[in-house]
Short mmCIF file of C-alpha atoms in Angstrom, two decimals:
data_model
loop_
_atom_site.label_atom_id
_atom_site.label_comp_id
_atom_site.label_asym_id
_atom_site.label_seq_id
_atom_site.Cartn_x
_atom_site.Cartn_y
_atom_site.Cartn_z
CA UNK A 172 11.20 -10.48 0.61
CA UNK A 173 10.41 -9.77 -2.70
CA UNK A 174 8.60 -12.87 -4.07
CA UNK A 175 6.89 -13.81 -8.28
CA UNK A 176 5.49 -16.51 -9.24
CA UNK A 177 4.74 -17.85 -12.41
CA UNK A 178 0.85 -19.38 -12.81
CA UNK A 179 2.04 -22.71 -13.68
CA UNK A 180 4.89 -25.04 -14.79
CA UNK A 181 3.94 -26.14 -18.02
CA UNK A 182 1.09 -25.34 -20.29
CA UNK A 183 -0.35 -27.03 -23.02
CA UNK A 184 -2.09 -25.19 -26.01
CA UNK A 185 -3.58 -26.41 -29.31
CA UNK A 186 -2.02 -24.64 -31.74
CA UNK A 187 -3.61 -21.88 -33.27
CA UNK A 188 -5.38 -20.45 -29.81
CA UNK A 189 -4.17 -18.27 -27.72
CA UNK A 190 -1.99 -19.09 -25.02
CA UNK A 191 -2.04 -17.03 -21.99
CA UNK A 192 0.95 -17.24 -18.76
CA UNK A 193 0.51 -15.32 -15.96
CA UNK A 194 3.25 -13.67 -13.52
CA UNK A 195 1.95 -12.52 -9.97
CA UNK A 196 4.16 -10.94 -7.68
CA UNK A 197 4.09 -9.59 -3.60
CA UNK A 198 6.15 -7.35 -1.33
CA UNK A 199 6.95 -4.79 -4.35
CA UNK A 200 6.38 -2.24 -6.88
CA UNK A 201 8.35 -2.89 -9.81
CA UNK A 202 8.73 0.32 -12.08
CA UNK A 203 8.62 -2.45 -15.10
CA UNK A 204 8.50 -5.89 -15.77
CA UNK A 205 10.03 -7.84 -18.72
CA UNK A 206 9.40 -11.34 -20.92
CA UNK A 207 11.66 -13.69 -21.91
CA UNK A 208 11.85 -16.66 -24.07
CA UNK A 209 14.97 -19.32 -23.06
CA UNK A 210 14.91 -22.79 -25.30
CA UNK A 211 16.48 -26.00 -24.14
CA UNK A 212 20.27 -25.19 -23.20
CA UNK A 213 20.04 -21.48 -24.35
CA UNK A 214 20.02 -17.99 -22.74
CA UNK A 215 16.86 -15.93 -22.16
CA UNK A 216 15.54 -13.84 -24.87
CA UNK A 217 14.16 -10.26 -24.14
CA UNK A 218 10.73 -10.09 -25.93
CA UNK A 219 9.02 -7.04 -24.12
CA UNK A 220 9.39 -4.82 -21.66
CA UNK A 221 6.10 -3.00 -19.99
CA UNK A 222 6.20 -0.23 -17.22
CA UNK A 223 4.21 0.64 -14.10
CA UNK A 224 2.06 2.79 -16.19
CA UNK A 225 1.48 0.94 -19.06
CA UNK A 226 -1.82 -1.01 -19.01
CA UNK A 227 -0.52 -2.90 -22.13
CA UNK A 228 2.10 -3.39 -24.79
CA UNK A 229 1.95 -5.33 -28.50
CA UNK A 230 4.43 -6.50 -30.45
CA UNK A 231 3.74 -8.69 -33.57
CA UNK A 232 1.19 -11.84 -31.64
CA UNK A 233 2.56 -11.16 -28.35
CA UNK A 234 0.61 -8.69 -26.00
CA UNK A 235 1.75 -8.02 -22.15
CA UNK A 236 -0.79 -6.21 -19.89
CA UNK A 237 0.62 -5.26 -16.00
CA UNK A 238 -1.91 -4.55 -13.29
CA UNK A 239 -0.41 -2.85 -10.52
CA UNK A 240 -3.14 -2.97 -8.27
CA UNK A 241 -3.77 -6.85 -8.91
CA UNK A 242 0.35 -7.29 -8.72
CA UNK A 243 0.08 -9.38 -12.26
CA UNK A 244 1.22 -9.35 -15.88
CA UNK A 245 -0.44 -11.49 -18.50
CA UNK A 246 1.86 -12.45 -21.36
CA UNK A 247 -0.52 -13.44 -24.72
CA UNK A 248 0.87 -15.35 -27.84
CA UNK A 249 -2.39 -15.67 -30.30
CA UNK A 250 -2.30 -17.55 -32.99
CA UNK A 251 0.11 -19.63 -31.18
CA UNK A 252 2.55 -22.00 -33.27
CA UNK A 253 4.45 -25.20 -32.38
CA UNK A 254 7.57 -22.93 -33.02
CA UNK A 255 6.29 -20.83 -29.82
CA UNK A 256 7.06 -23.62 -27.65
CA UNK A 257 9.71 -22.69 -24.99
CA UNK A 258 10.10 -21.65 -21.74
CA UNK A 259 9.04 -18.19 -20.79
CA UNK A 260 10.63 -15.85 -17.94
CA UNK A 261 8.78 -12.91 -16.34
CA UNK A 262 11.29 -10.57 -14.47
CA UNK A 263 10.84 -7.61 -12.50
CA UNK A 264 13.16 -4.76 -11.38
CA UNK A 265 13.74 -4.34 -7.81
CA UNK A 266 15.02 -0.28 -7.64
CA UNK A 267 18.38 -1.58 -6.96
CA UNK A 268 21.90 -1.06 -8.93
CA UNK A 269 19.41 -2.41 -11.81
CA UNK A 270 19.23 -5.56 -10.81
CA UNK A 271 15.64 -7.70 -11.92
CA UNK A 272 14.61 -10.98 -10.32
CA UNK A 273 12.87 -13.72 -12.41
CA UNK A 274 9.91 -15.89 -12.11
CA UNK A 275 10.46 -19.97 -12.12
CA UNK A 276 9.31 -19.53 -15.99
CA UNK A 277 6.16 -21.36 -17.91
CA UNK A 278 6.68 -24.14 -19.98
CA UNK A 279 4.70 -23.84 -22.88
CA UNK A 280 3.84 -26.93 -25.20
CA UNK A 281 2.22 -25.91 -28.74
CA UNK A 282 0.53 -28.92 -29.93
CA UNK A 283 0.03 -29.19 -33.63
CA UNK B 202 27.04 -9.31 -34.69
CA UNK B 203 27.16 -8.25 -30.72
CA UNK B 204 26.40 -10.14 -28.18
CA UNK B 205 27.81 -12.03 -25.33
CA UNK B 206 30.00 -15.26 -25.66
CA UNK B 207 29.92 -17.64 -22.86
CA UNK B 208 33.05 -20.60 -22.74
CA UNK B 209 33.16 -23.38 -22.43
CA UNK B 210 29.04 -24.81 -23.22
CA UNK B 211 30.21 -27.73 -21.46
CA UNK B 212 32.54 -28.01 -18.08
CA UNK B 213 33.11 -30.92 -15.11
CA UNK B 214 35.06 -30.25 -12.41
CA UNK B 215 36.55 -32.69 -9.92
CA UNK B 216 36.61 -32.25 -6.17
CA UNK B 217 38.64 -29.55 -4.65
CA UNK B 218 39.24 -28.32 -8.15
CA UNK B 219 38.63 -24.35 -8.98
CA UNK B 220 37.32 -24.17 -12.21
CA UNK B 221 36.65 -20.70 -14.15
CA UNK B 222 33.97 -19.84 -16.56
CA UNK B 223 34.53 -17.12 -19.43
CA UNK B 224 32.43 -14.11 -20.05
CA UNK B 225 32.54 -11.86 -23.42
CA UNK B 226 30.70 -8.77 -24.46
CA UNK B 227 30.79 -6.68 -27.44
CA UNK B 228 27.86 -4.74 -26.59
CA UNK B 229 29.64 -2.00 -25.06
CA UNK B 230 27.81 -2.85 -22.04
CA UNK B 231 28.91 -1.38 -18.47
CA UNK B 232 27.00 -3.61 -16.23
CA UNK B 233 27.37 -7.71 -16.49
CA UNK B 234 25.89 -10.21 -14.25
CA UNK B 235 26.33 -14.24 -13.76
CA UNK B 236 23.05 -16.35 -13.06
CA UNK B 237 22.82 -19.78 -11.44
CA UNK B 238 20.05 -21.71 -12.73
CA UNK B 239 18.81 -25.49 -11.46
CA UNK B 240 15.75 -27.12 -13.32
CA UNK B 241 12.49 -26.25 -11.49
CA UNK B 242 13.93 -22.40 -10.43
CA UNK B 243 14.62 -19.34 -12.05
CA UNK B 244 17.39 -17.87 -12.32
CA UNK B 245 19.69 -16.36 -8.97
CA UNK B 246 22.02 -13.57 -9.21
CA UNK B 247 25.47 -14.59 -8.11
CA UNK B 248 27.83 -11.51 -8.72
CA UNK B 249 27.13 -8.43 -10.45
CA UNK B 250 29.20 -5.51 -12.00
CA UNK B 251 28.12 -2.23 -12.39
CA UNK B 252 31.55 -1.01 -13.84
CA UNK B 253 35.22 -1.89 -13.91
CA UNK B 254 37.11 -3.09 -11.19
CA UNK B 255 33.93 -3.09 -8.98
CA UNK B 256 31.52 -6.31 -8.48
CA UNK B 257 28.95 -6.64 -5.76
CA UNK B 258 27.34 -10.18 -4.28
CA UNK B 259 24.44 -11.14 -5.58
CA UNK B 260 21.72 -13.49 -3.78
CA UNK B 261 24.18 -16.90 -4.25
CA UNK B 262 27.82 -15.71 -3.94
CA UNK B 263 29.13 -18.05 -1.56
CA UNK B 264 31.53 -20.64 -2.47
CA UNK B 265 31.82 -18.18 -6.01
CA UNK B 266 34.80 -15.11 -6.89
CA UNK B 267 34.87 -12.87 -10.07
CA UNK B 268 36.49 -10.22 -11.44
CA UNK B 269 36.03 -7.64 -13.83
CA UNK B 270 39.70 -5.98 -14.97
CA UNK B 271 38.26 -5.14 -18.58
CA UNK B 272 34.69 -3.94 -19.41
CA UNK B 273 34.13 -6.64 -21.73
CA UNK B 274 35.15 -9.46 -19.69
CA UNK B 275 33.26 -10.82 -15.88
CA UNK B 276 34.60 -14.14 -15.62
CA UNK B 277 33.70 -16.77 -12.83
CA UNK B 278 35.80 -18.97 -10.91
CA UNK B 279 33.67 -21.48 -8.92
CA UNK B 280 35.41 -22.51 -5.72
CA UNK B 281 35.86 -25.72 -4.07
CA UNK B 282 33.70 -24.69 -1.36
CA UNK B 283 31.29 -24.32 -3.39
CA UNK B 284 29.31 -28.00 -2.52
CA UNK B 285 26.73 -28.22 -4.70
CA UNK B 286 28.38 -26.58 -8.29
CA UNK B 287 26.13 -28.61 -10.78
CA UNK B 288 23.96 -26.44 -12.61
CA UNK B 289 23.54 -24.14 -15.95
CA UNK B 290 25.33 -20.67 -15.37
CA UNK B 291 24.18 -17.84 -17.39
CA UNK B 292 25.68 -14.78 -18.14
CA UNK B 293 24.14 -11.47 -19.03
CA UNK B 294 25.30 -7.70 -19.56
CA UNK B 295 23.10 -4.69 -19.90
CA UNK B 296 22.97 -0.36 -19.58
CA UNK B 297 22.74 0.70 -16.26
CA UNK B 298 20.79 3.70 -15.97
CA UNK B 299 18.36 3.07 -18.90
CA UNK B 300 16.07 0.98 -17.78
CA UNK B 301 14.61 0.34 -21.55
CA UNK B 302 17.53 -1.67 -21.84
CA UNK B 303 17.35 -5.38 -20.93
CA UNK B 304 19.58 -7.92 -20.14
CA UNK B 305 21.44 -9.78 -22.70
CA UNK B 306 22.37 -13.30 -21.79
CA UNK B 307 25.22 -15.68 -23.47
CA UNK B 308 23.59 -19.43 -24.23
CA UNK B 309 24.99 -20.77 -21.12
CA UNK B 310 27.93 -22.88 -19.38
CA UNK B 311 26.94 -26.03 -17.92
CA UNK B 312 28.72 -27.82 -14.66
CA UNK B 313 28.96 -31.11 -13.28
CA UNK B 314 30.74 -32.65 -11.07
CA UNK B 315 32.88 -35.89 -11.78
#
């Protein structure tokens, strides 16, 4: 079965570096992969979307890369705030009726 | 503003009780989805609904019924044999065939059990 994993549950980061989660996944080939950002007792937020032949995609201090070969996406914040903390969701499509599948999600502490 | 209302943020049901959760889009959306999600796991698709007055099972459907009679409406009734209901539901809508599209989620219903 299709199976993606997060790199860890919770991250800490001093603020102002960069902070760096990683999503790894097995058994597929998704033709993209998407970030989200879900706060305490919210709904996920989309924040990018990257497909199978994109090596990379920027917006504002967030940057996605996607290896296909390695089965990975790296999500970057730089210049990372305390208002960055929050839990972030990688999620992949699975070629079916549109459906995606999400990762277990990083925590991700800023520390001022 | 569009978006996607989820009612009500806060829900307990008793044993042997149904209880339904509401679902609202004004995003014109034809595909809506409800999510399951317990701390420590991402989220599981329960039901999905590609368009009206069809809705297929998702990973989690047991012990879970929907129904989609109007585009902008999916809601979910959570059955009594459903054993272990307590958790944060989550539901989402997005445009099927255009896979720049994401998913757009309400902020959530939470269940517990009295």
């Amino acid at each position: 079965s299709q199976k993606i994993e997060q790199n860890s549950e919770a991250l800490n980061i001093q603020e102002g570096k960069t902070a760096t989660l990683t999503c790894n996944y097995t058994n597929y080939s998704p033709a993209y992969l998407q970030w989200y950002r879900q706060d305490p007792g919210r709904g996920p937020v989309f924040l990018l979307l990257i497909r199978e032949n994109e090596k990379e995609k920027r917006k504002e201090r967030l940057k996605v890369t996607f290896d296909t070969t390695l089965k990975q996406s790296l999500f970057h914040i730089t210049a990372s705030q305390p208002a960055d903390s929050a839990t972030y969701l990688c999620a992949l499509d699975i070629g079916e009726d549109d459906k995606i599948i999400f990762g277990k999600g990083t925590r991700l502490h800023i520390l001022p | 503003d569009g978006g996607i209302t989820q009612s009500p943020k806060y829900l307990f049901r008793k044993e042997g009780q149904n209880v339904t959760l509401s679902c609202e889009q004004n995003l014109n959306h034809d595909a809506m989805y409800w999510y399951r999600q317990d701390p420590g796991q991402g989220l599981r698709l329960i039901y999905y609904s590609q368009i009206v007055n069809d809705f297929q099972k998702g990973d989690i459907a047991e012990g879970y019924s929907v129904s989609r009679e109007k585009k902008e409406s999916f809601p979910l009734t959570v059955t009594s044999a459903q054993k272990n209901p307590t958790a944060f539901y989550l539901c989402a809508s997005g445009q099927i065939w255009d896979s720049n599209q994401p998913q757009h989620f309400g902020d959530g219903t939470r269940l517990s059990i009295l």
